[in-house]
Short mmCIF file of C-alpha atoms and ligand atoms in Angstrom, two decimals:
data_model
loop_
_atom_site.label_atom_id
_atom_site.label_comp_id
_atom_site.label_asym_id
_atom_site.label_seq_id
_atom_site.Cartn_x
_atom_site.Cartn_y
_atom_site.Cartn_z
CA MET A 1 1.05 -4.53 6.33
CA GLY A 2 -2.77 -3.75 6.94
CA PRO A 3 -5.12 -2.66 7.78
CA PHE A 4 -6.36 -2.70 4.19
CA ASP A 5 -9.57 -0.80 2.97
CA VAL A 6 -9.88 -3.55 0.25
CA ILE A 7 -8.20 -6.86 -0.92
CA ILE A 8 -8.10 -7.35 -4.76
CA ILE A 9 -7.44 -10.76 -6.07
CA GLY A 10 -6.00 -10.88 -9.56
CA GLY A 11 -3.16 -9.07 -10.88
CA GLY A 12 -4.15 -8.92 -14.36
CA ILE A 13 -5.38 -5.53 -16.21
CA SER A 14 -8.65 -5.88 -14.55
CA GLY A 15 -7.17 -6.18 -10.89
CA THR A 16 -4.35 -3.49 -11.31
CA SER A 17 -6.62 -0.91 -13.00
CA LEU A 18 -8.74 -1.09 -9.95
CA ALA A 19 -5.91 -0.65 -7.73
CA HIS A 20 -5.07 2.18 -9.70
CA TYR A 21 -8.66 3.71 -9.21
CA PHE A 22 -8.57 2.89 -5.51
CA LEU A 23 -5.21 4.59 -4.79
CA ARG A 24 -6.35 7.60 -6.80
CA ALA A 25 -9.52 7.92 -4.50
CA GLY A 26 -7.24 7.63 -1.51
CA LEU A 27 -7.68 3.91 -0.54
CA LYS A 28 -5.31 1.53 1.01
CA PRO A 29 -5.72 -1.57 -1.48
CA CYS A 30 -3.73 -4.72 -1.19
CA LEU A 31 -3.66 -6.72 -4.39
CA LEU A 32 -2.81 -10.72 -4.28
CA GLU A 33 -1.83 -12.48 -7.39
CA LYS A 34 -1.26 -16.24 -7.80
CA GLU A 35 1.80 -16.00 -10.19
CA THR A 36 5.18 -14.79 -9.56
CA SER A 37 4.65 -11.81 -11.54
CA VAL A 38 1.77 -9.30 -12.21
CA GLY A 39 -0.11 -8.77 -15.46
CA GLY A 40 -2.15 -11.93 -16.42
CA ALA A 41 -2.75 -12.17 -19.77
CA LEU A 42 -0.66 -8.90 -20.21
CA ALA A 43 2.35 -11.55 -20.47
CA SER A 44 5.22 -9.80 -21.96
CA GLN A 45 8.01 -12.51 -21.71
CA ARG A 46 11.28 -10.86 -21.34
CA HIS A 47 14.48 -12.57 -22.33
CA GLU A 48 18.02 -11.59 -21.99
CA GLY A 49 19.42 -8.91 -24.68
CA GLY A 50 16.37 -6.97 -24.11
CA PHE A 51 14.22 -9.04 -26.20
CA TRP A 52 10.67 -9.57 -25.14
CA LEU A 53 7.64 -11.44 -26.59
CA GLU A 54 3.97 -11.36 -25.85
CA MET A 55 2.55 -14.59 -24.56
CA GLY A 56 -0.99 -13.18 -24.33
CA ALA A 57 -2.40 -9.71 -25.50
CA HIS A 58 -0.27 -7.80 -27.98
CA THR A 59 -1.83 -4.73 -29.23
CA ALA A 60 -3.76 -1.69 -27.58
CA TYR A 61 -5.41 0.98 -29.96
CA ASN A 62 -5.91 4.92 -29.27
CA SER A 63 -9.58 3.93 -29.15
CA TYR A 64 -8.90 2.53 -25.43
CA GLY A 65 -9.63 5.78 -23.58
CA ASN A 66 -9.99 4.25 -20.10
CA PHE A 67 -6.77 2.51 -20.65
CA LEU A 68 -5.11 5.66 -22.15
CA SER A 69 -5.98 7.73 -18.92
CA ILE A 70 -4.41 5.44 -16.78
CA LEU A 71 -1.24 5.33 -19.02
CA SER A 72 -1.31 9.47 -18.84
CA GLU A 73 -1.64 9.64 -15.22
CA ARG A 74 1.21 6.84 -14.62
CA ARG A 75 3.35 9.01 -16.96
CA LEU A 76 3.74 6.10 -19.41
CA ILE A 77 2.51 7.78 -22.55
CA GLU A 78 6.39 8.19 -23.50
CA GLN A 79 6.90 4.63 -23.25
CA LEU A 80 4.58 3.82 -26.24
CA GLU A 81 5.97 1.90 -29.12
CA LYS A 82 4.18 2.32 -32.35
CA ARG A 83 3.27 -1.08 -33.91
CA GLN A 84 4.80 -0.90 -37.50
CA THR A 85 2.85 -3.41 -39.27
CA SER A 86 -0.63 -4.52 -39.24
CA ARG A 87 -0.39 -7.25 -41.58
CA TRP A 88 -2.11 -10.35 -41.11
CA MET A 89 -1.95 -13.40 -43.12
CA LEU A 90 -3.99 -16.71 -43.30
CA TRP A 91 -2.04 -20.23 -43.13
CA ASP A 92 -3.71 -21.96 -45.90
CA ASP A 93 -2.57 -25.34 -48.04
CA HIS A 94 0.95 -25.08 -46.23
CA ARG A 95 1.91 -21.52 -46.74
CA ALA A 96 1.16 -18.19 -45.59
CA VAL A 97 -1.20 -16.00 -48.09
CA SER A 98 -3.03 -12.81 -48.06
CA ILE A 99 -6.33 -12.59 -46.37
CA LYS A 100 -7.48 -9.97 -49.01
CA GLY A 101 -7.12 -12.56 -51.98
CA ARG A 102 -9.45 -14.97 -50.04
CA ILE A 103 -12.44 -12.66 -49.68
CA GLY A 104 -14.94 -13.11 -52.73
CA ILE A 105 -15.40 -9.60 -53.99
CA PHE A 106 -18.79 -9.89 -55.66
CA GLU A 107 -20.36 -11.50 -52.53
CA LEU A 108 -18.83 -8.77 -50.09
CA ILE A 109 -20.30 -5.92 -52.55
CA ARG A 110 -23.86 -7.49 -52.49
CA SER A 111 -23.56 -8.13 -48.52
CA LEU A 112 -22.04 -5.14 -47.14
CA PRO A 113 -24.53 -2.37 -47.55
CA SER A 114 -26.57 -4.52 -44.75
CA ILE A 115 -24.34 -3.11 -42.12
CA PHE A 116 -26.31 -0.05 -42.32
CA TRP A 117 -29.46 -1.77 -41.23
CA THR A 118 -28.35 -4.98 -39.56
CA ASP A 119 -28.02 -4.37 -35.61
CA LYS A 120 -25.16 -6.47 -34.11
CA SER A 121 -27.28 -6.36 -30.53
CA GLY A 122 -29.10 -10.00 -30.41
CA LEU A 123 -26.78 -11.29 -33.06
CA THR A 124 -23.90 -13.69 -32.56
CA VAL A 125 -20.54 -13.38 -34.53
CA GLU A 126 -21.61 -16.01 -36.83
CA GLY A 127 -25.24 -14.47 -37.42
CA TYR A 128 -23.91 -10.65 -38.01
CA TYR A 129 -20.91 -11.17 -39.96
CA SER A 130 -22.52 -13.80 -42.15
CA LYS A 131 -24.77 -11.27 -43.08
CA ILE A 132 -22.36 -8.23 -43.69
CA LEU A 133 -19.57 -10.38 -45.11
CA GLY A 134 -21.80 -12.85 -47.02
CA SER A 135 -21.86 -16.66 -45.43
CA ASN A 136 -19.03 -18.16 -48.11
CA ASN A 137 -16.64 -14.88 -47.01
CA TYR A 138 -17.73 -15.65 -43.12
CA ARG A 139 -16.68 -19.38 -43.68
CA ASN A 140 -13.47 -18.86 -45.48
CA VAL A 141 -12.08 -15.80 -43.81
CA GLY A 142 -14.41 -14.29 -40.89
CA ARG A 143 -14.61 -17.36 -38.85
CA PRO A 144 -10.89 -18.34 -38.84
CA MET A 145 -10.29 -14.48 -38.30
CA PHE A 146 -12.67 -14.02 -35.26
CA ASN A 147 -11.28 -17.54 -33.95
CA ALA A 148 -7.86 -16.07 -34.26
CA VAL A 149 -8.89 -12.70 -32.08
CA THR A 150 -10.65 -14.69 -29.46
CA SER A 151 -8.63 -17.82 -29.49
CA GLN A 152 -11.70 -19.98 -29.39
CA GLU A 153 -14.69 -21.00 -31.77
CA ALA A 154 -16.16 -17.28 -31.87
CA GLY A 155 -19.50 -18.15 -33.75
CA ASN A 156 -21.77 -18.01 -30.87
CA ILE A 157 -20.21 -14.99 -28.96
CA PRO A 158 -22.55 -12.00 -28.89
CA ALA A 159 -21.48 -9.77 -31.74
CA ALA A 160 -21.84 -6.65 -29.72
CA MET A 161 -19.10 -7.85 -27.56
CA LEU A 162 -16.32 -7.53 -30.26
CA PHE A 163 -14.82 -4.73 -31.96
CA LYS A 164 -16.54 -1.76 -30.42
CA LYS A 165 -16.77 1.67 -32.10
CA ARG A 166 -15.23 3.87 -29.61
CA PRO A 167 -13.80 7.47 -30.05
CA ARG A 168 -10.22 7.58 -31.02
CA ASP A 169 -7.63 9.78 -29.42
CA LYS A 170 -5.61 11.03 -32.52
CA GLN A 171 -2.96 12.57 -30.50
CA VAL A 172 -1.94 8.91 -30.05
CA MET A 173 -0.85 6.29 -32.43
CA ARG A 174 -3.34 4.26 -33.73
CA SER A 175 -2.09 0.77 -32.39
CA PHE A 176 0.63 0.57 -29.92
CA THR A 177 2.37 -1.44 -27.20
CA LEU A 178 4.89 -0.25 -24.54
CA LYS A 179 8.35 -0.21 -24.12
CA GLY A 180 8.92 -3.96 -22.41
CA GLY A 181 5.57 -5.13 -23.82
CA LEU A 182 2.31 -4.50 -22.40
CA ARG A 183 3.02 -5.84 -18.92
CA SER A 184 4.69 -2.47 -18.41
CA VAL A 185 1.64 -1.17 -17.48
CA PRO A 186 0.27 -3.53 -14.64
CA GLU A 187 3.90 -3.68 -13.20
CA ALA A 188 3.74 0.23 -13.34
CA ILE A 189 0.43 0.43 -11.33
CA CYS A 190 2.11 -2.08 -8.97
CA ALA A 191 4.94 -0.20 -8.19
CA MET A 192 3.22 2.90 -6.88
CA ASP A 193 3.13 3.97 -3.42
CA GLY A 194 0.26 2.87 -1.27
CA LEU A 195 -0.34 -0.20 -3.12
CA THR A 196 0.57 -3.60 -1.22
CA VAL A 197 1.27 -6.43 -3.91
CA ARG A 198 1.85 -9.79 -2.92
CA THR A 199 2.86 -12.18 -5.81
CA GLY A 200 2.87 -16.05 -5.51
CA CYS A 201 0.03 -15.66 -3.42
CA ASP A 202 -2.82 -18.42 -4.38
CA VAL A 203 -6.00 -17.62 -2.77
CA LYS A 204 -8.00 -20.52 -1.51
CA GLN A 205 -10.86 -19.43 0.33
CA ILE A 206 -12.79 -16.66 1.09
CA GLY A 207 -14.93 -16.01 4.64
CA PHE A 208 -17.07 -13.21 5.85
CA ARG A 209 -17.53 -12.26 9.55
CA GLU A 210 -18.99 -9.09 11.24
CA GLY A 211 -18.39 -7.19 8.16
CA MET A 212 -15.04 -7.99 7.45
CA PHE A 213 -13.77 -10.32 4.59
CA GLN A 214 -11.20 -13.22 5.48
CA VAL A 215 -9.06 -14.02 2.65
CA THR A 216 -6.87 -17.30 2.77
CA GLU A 217 -4.00 -18.31 0.57
CA ALA A 218 -2.68 -21.50 -0.10
CA ALA A 219 0.41 -20.96 2.30
CA GLY A 220 -1.98 -20.57 5.20
CA GLY A 221 -1.78 -16.70 5.92
CA VAL A 222 -5.42 -14.87 6.20
CA LEU A 223 -5.93 -11.32 5.49
CA GLU A 224 -8.74 -9.19 6.08
CA ALA A 225 -10.55 -6.34 5.09
CA PRO A 226 -14.03 -4.74 4.77
CA ALA A 227 -14.48 -4.78 0.90
CA LEU A 228 -13.29 -7.33 -1.70
CA ALA A 229 -12.55 -7.18 -5.33
CA LEU A 230 -12.33 -10.28 -7.37
CA ALA A 231 -10.37 -9.62 -10.81
CA THR A 232 -9.64 -13.32 -11.57
CA PRO A 233 -11.13 -15.81 -14.44
CA ALA A 234 -15.01 -16.07 -13.80
CA ASP A 235 -14.42 -19.99 -13.00
CA ALA A 236 -11.80 -19.16 -10.26
CA ALA A 237 -14.02 -16.30 -8.57
CA ALA A 238 -17.04 -18.81 -8.57
CA GLY A 239 -14.76 -21.42 -6.83
CA LEU A 240 -13.54 -18.85 -4.00
CA LEU A 241 -17.02 -17.32 -3.51
CA GLY A 242 -18.83 -20.84 -3.31
CA ALA A 243 -18.82 -21.27 0.51
CA SER A 244 -19.79 -17.77 1.42
CA PHE A 245 -21.63 -16.29 -1.52
CA PRO A 246 -23.48 -19.40 -3.14
CA GLN A 247 -25.74 -17.30 -5.25
CA LEU A 248 -23.13 -15.33 -6.58
CA ALA A 249 -21.03 -18.33 -7.04
CA GLU A 250 -23.66 -20.13 -8.87
CA LYS A 251 -24.00 -17.50 -11.54
CA LEU A 252 -20.54 -16.83 -11.90
CA SER A 253 -20.37 -20.50 -12.56
CA LYS A 254 -22.37 -20.04 -15.75
CA ILE A 255 -19.75 -18.64 -17.74
CA THR A 256 -17.64 -21.33 -19.52
CA VAL A 257 -13.86 -20.58 -19.28
CA ARG A 258 -11.67 -21.71 -22.20
CA GLU A 259 -7.82 -22.85 -21.80
CA ILE A 260 -5.32 -21.85 -24.37
CA LEU A 261 -1.96 -23.48 -24.92
CA SER A 262 0.31 -20.42 -25.82
CA ILE A 263 3.92 -21.23 -27.05
CA GLY A 264 6.30 -18.54 -27.83
CA ALA A 265 9.59 -19.04 -29.67
CA VAL A 266 12.46 -16.51 -30.33
CA VAL A 267 14.74 -17.10 -33.27
CA LYS A 268 17.73 -15.35 -34.83
CA LYS A 269 16.60 -13.09 -37.97
CA GLY A 270 17.67 -15.20 -41.05
CA ARG A 271 16.67 -18.54 -39.55
CA VAL A 272 13.14 -18.22 -40.39
CA ARG A 273 11.37 -18.22 -43.63
CA LEU A 274 8.21 -16.57 -42.91
CA PRO A 275 7.72 -13.00 -44.35
CA LEU A 276 7.56 -9.89 -42.03
CA MET A 277 3.78 -9.92 -40.49
CA ALA A 278 1.66 -8.97 -37.19
CA GLY A 279 0.46 -12.39 -37.19
CA LEU A 280 -0.96 -15.49 -38.93
CA VAL A 281 -4.46 -16.63 -38.65
CA GLY A 282 -4.47 -20.51 -38.13
CA GLY A 283 -7.40 -21.50 -40.54
CA ASP A 284 -7.76 -25.38 -40.36
CA ASP A 285 -4.22 -26.12 -38.63
CA SER A 286 -3.82 -26.84 -35.03
CA PHE A 287 -3.69 -23.12 -33.86
CA TYR A 288 -6.03 -20.13 -33.69
CA SER A 289 -3.29 -17.74 -34.51
CA MET A 290 0.27 -17.00 -34.34
CA VAL A 291 1.05 -13.18 -32.98
CA SER A 292 4.57 -11.98 -34.18
CA ARG A 293 6.82 -9.63 -32.54
CA ASP A 294 7.64 -8.26 -36.14
CA PRO A 295 5.55 -4.99 -35.40
CA VAL A 296 8.18 -3.97 -33.14
CA ASP A 297 11.58 -4.78 -34.97
CA HIS A 298 14.55 -5.95 -33.31
CA PRO A 299 17.87 -5.70 -34.68
CA GLU A 300 18.67 -9.44 -34.24
CA GLN A 301 15.60 -11.60 -33.47
CA ARG A 302 12.14 -12.55 -34.06
CA GLY A 303 9.61 -13.75 -31.88
CA PHE A 304 6.36 -15.94 -32.77
CA THR A 305 3.51 -16.92 -29.89
CA PHE A 306 1.35 -19.65 -31.29
CA HIS A 307 -2.04 -19.79 -29.64
CA PHE A 308 -3.44 -23.77 -30.00
CA LYS A 309 -6.86 -25.17 -30.33
CA PRO A 310 -7.91 -27.35 -27.54
CA ASP A 311 -6.19 -30.91 -27.72
CA ALA A 312 -3.09 -29.94 -29.44
CA GLY A 313 -0.83 -31.78 -27.41
CA ARG A 314 2.76 -30.06 -26.58
CA GLU A 315 4.76 -32.23 -28.87
CA GLU A 316 2.24 -31.76 -31.60
CA SER A 317 2.61 -28.03 -31.08
CA MET A 318 6.15 -28.06 -31.47
CA GLU A 319 6.12 -29.84 -34.26
CA THR A 320 3.65 -27.05 -35.86
CA ILE A 321 5.91 -24.46 -34.61
CA GLU A 322 8.82 -25.75 -36.44
CA ARG A 323 6.65 -26.70 -39.60
CA ILE A 324 5.26 -23.32 -39.71
CA LEU A 325 8.52 -21.39 -39.17
CA GLY A 326 10.54 -23.64 -41.14
CA THR A 327 13.13 -23.76 -38.25
CA PRO A 328 14.05 -26.80 -36.28
CA ARG A 329 13.42 -26.23 -32.66
CA ARG A 330 17.23 -26.72 -31.88
CA ASP A 331 17.56 -23.31 -33.41
CA PHE A 332 15.45 -21.46 -31.09
CA ASP A 333 17.04 -19.14 -29.20
CA HIS A 334 14.20 -18.97 -26.55
CA LEU A 335 11.20 -21.27 -25.65
CA ALA A 336 8.27 -20.03 -23.41
CA THR A 337 5.02 -21.69 -22.77
CA ARG A 338 1.92 -20.40 -20.93
CA THR A 339 -1.87 -21.32 -20.46
CA ASN A 340 -4.17 -18.58 -21.17
CA ARG A 341 -7.65 -18.32 -19.93
CA MET A 342 -10.50 -16.63 -22.04
CA PRO A 343 -14.29 -16.32 -21.21
CA SER A 344 -16.73 -18.12 -23.81
CA PRO A 345 -19.72 -15.72 -23.36
CA ARG A 346 -23.05 -16.87 -24.96
CA PRO A 347 -26.25 -15.14 -26.52
CA GLY A 348 -28.08 -13.71 -23.36
CA HIS A 349 -24.81 -12.79 -21.78
CA GLY A 350 -26.21 -9.16 -21.20
CA ALA A 351 -28.95 -10.56 -19.10
CA TRP A 352 -26.65 -12.31 -17.23
CA VAL A 353 -24.55 -9.24 -16.57
CA ARG A 354 -27.76 -7.61 -15.33
CA GLU A 355 -28.43 -10.36 -13.22
CA LEU A 356 -25.03 -10.42 -11.72
CA ASP A 357 -24.95 -6.57 -10.98
CA ALA A 358 -28.33 -7.02 -9.08
CA LEU A 359 -27.04 -9.52 -6.90
CA LEU A 360 -23.92 -7.30 -6.12
CA ALA A 361 -25.66 -4.23 -5.53
CA GLY A 362 -25.55 -3.41 -1.70
CA LYS A 363 -22.49 -5.79 -1.35
CA SER A 364 -19.17 -4.75 -0.44
CA ILE A 365 -17.99 -7.21 -3.23
CA LEU A 366 -16.59 -6.15 -6.66
CA ILE A 367 -16.14 -8.22 -9.40
CA THR A 368 -14.42 -7.12 -12.54
CA GLY A 369 -12.85 -8.95 -15.50
CA ASN A 370 -12.90 -9.68 -19.43
CA TYR A 371 -16.60 -11.47 -18.91
CA PHE A 372 -18.77 -8.27 -18.99
CA ALA A 373 -19.14 -5.86 -22.04
CA GLY A 374 -16.47 -7.44 -23.74
CA LEU A 375 -13.04 -9.21 -23.60
CA SER A 376 -10.47 -6.41 -24.56
CA ILE A 377 -8.13 -4.62 -22.15
CA GLU A 378 -10.38 -1.29 -22.40
CA ASP A 379 -13.18 -3.85 -21.64
CA CYS A 380 -11.61 -5.04 -18.53
CA VAL A 381 -10.64 -1.42 -17.79
CA SER A 382 -14.05 0.22 -18.38
CA ARG A 383 -15.38 -2.60 -16.06
CA SER A 384 -13.13 -1.53 -13.30
CA VAL A 385 -14.16 1.85 -13.47
CA LYS A 386 -17.64 1.13 -13.11
CA GLU A 387 -17.03 -1.09 -9.99
CA GLY A 388 -14.62 1.17 -8.78
CA ALA A 389 -17.37 4.09 -8.96
CA ARG A 390 -19.94 1.90 -7.47
CA TRP A 391 -17.76 1.40 -4.37
CA MET A 392 -17.05 4.89 -3.91
CA GLN A 393 -20.60 5.60 -4.08
CA ARG A 394 -21.74 2.99 -1.32
CA LEU A 395 -18.46 4.41 0.65
CA GLN A 396 -19.86 7.98 0.52
CA ALA A 397 -23.42 6.52 1.52
CA LEU A 398 -22.28 4.37 4.40
C1 FAD B 401 -3.78 -14.85 -26.42
C2 FAD B 401 -4.65 -13.54 -26.06
C3 FAD B 401 -4.44 -12.61 -26.87
C4 FAD B 401 -5.00 -11.11 -26.57
N1 FAD B 401 -4.89 -9.95 -27.43
C5 FAD B 401 -5.39 -9.01 -27.10
C6 FAD B 401 -4.80 -7.76 -27.54
O1 FAD B 401 -4.25 -7.75 -28.39
N2 FAD B 401 -5.80 -6.62 -27.35
C7 FAD B 401 -7.01 -6.68 -26.27
O2 FAD B 401 -7.14 -5.56 -26.04
N3 FAD B 401 -7.27 -7.66 -25.96
C8 FAD B 401 -6.45 -9.07 -25.81
N4 FAD B 401 -6.78 -9.87 -25.24
C9 FAD B 401 -7.78 -9.95 -24.36
C10 FAD B 401 -7.18 -9.47 -23.01
O3 FAD B 401 -5.74 -9.52 -22.91
C11 FAD B 401 -7.68 -10.26 -21.46
O4 FAD B 401 -9.12 -10.07 -21.60
C12 FAD B 401 -7.19 -9.34 -20.25
O5 FAD B 401 -5.89 -8.95 -20.23
C13 FAD B 401 -8.01 -10.07 -19.14
O6 FAD B 401 -7.54 -9.31 -17.82
P1 FAD B 401 -8.01 -9.89 -16.56
O7 FAD B 401 -7.35 -9.25 -15.59
O8 FAD B 401 -9.58 -10.09 -16.77
O9 FAD B 401 -7.65 -11.59 -16.43
P2 FAD B 401 -6.16 -12.34 -16.17
O10 FAD B 401 -5.49 -11.11 -17.11
O11 FAD B 401 -6.40 -13.58 -16.75
O12 FAD B 401 -5.66 -11.84 -14.85
C14 FAD B 401 -6.52 -12.55 -13.73
C15 FAD B 401 -5.18 -12.77 -12.90
O13 FAD B 401 -5.97 -13.77 -11.51
C16 FAD B 401 -5.11 -14.41 -11.10
N5 FAD B 401 -5.68 -15.39 -10.39
C17 FAD B 401 -6.68 -16.54 -10.68
N6 FAD B 401 -7.05 -17.25 -9.69
C18 FAD B 401 -6.28 -16.61 -8.48
C19 FAD B 401 -6.48 -16.90 -7.17
N7 FAD B 401 -7.12 -18.00 -6.60
N8 FAD B 401 -5.61 -16.21 -6.15
C20 FAD B 401 -4.79 -15.15 -6.76
N9 FAD B 401 -4.60 -14.94 -8.22
C21 FAD B 401 -5.62 -15.38 -9.13
C22 FAD B 401 -4.33 -14.83 -12.27
O14 FAD B 401 -3.09 -15.60 -12.18
C23 FAD B 401 -4.22 -13.76 -13.26
O15 FAD B 401 -2.90 -13.07 -13.13
C24 FAD B 401 -6.18 -11.21 -25.57
C25 FAD B 401 -5.89 -12.21 -24.85
C26 FAD B 401 -5.54 -13.65 -24.86
C27 FAD B 401 -5.75 -14.82 -24.04
#
């Protein structure tokens, strides 16, 4: 093993997409991932019989240009699976109801024209969408939906970070996943020649001496490289940089990271009373969202992943799942649990990104993740493209 040109810490889509760009540029990267498999929030859980269920992200779109470029370069386009239904429902008063039916049409007609003169930038999700949907519509429908999308109270997130307008590639289906789920993408990248991947490698410490980074893992091993890329959640990156790069660590520590308990249940068709749907918005219940596997039909089973609000204990969460599905847990074929981690950007986030980038200028440290321009898969890949380009320019200048 080694010598490496760069060590990447974190094997989610941010870290693996960066590895993809480094390999394309002819560099020799080493990727270290704490979990036993790569993917991070692209957490497709595979079960015997070929059934898979997303425990994190579930949908990619034909507007994800940088992500699609990777799929095309990795010859994954033929693995795309169309998502057959995009119908989301709302859990309200003990039943799944239509979201459209909850929208006050007159308020919407009055409010919607303001979309033409209201600038998203500088406004929060609550500020912007209360204007264009109307405040009652925002409260009754918008707020629970944005909470479902971000798996947290979304009202204070800068509006410009969500639902960006990007050009669509009309040759590709509008919304899709991949055979075996979205995790297939980081897995395909990690199978590339020239990339060293170590899973089960929990990095504990980073040092810097004589132009080289020393990366120490929990088991005691130390790796060295002249460049370092952090692709972990912001709080983990802050912890790792604290000893050697306190200014960067201090900046990263400003990003709040939320933990979300996600529980997935696989059940035989016919044992669930819920209608077919892409997902359920939790509304006032104890979960933000339930994401269903229904958009990719399976002949025998259905799957449902619930993303819970904070403080929902494991037992209470299991009871919620039984109640919503109408299925006792003894009838579940499989059950999986995962803790997802999501950033919670606040107003002024754009200035925070500029300040962090100013601290990174001239350093051999790259930082990527879902806490820069936005939270989506495409935002992660776009940040990796940007950081990769910065590093290549620096290499040329050295
Ligand atoms: C429930 C949920 C649903 C979502 N749905 C969608 C969707 O449908 N579409 C969409 O576009 N986006 C969606 N997102 C957002 C998107 O999936 C994430 O923002 C993105 O996958 C984050 O990728 P990442 O690589 O930045 O971070 P992560 O996926 O969190 O990866 C970071 C990795 O770093 C590793 N790590 C941390 N510390 C260490 C350490 N010390 N040593 C080694 N490794 C370490 C972690 O184990 C992890 O694998 C969703 C997110 C969630 C949580």
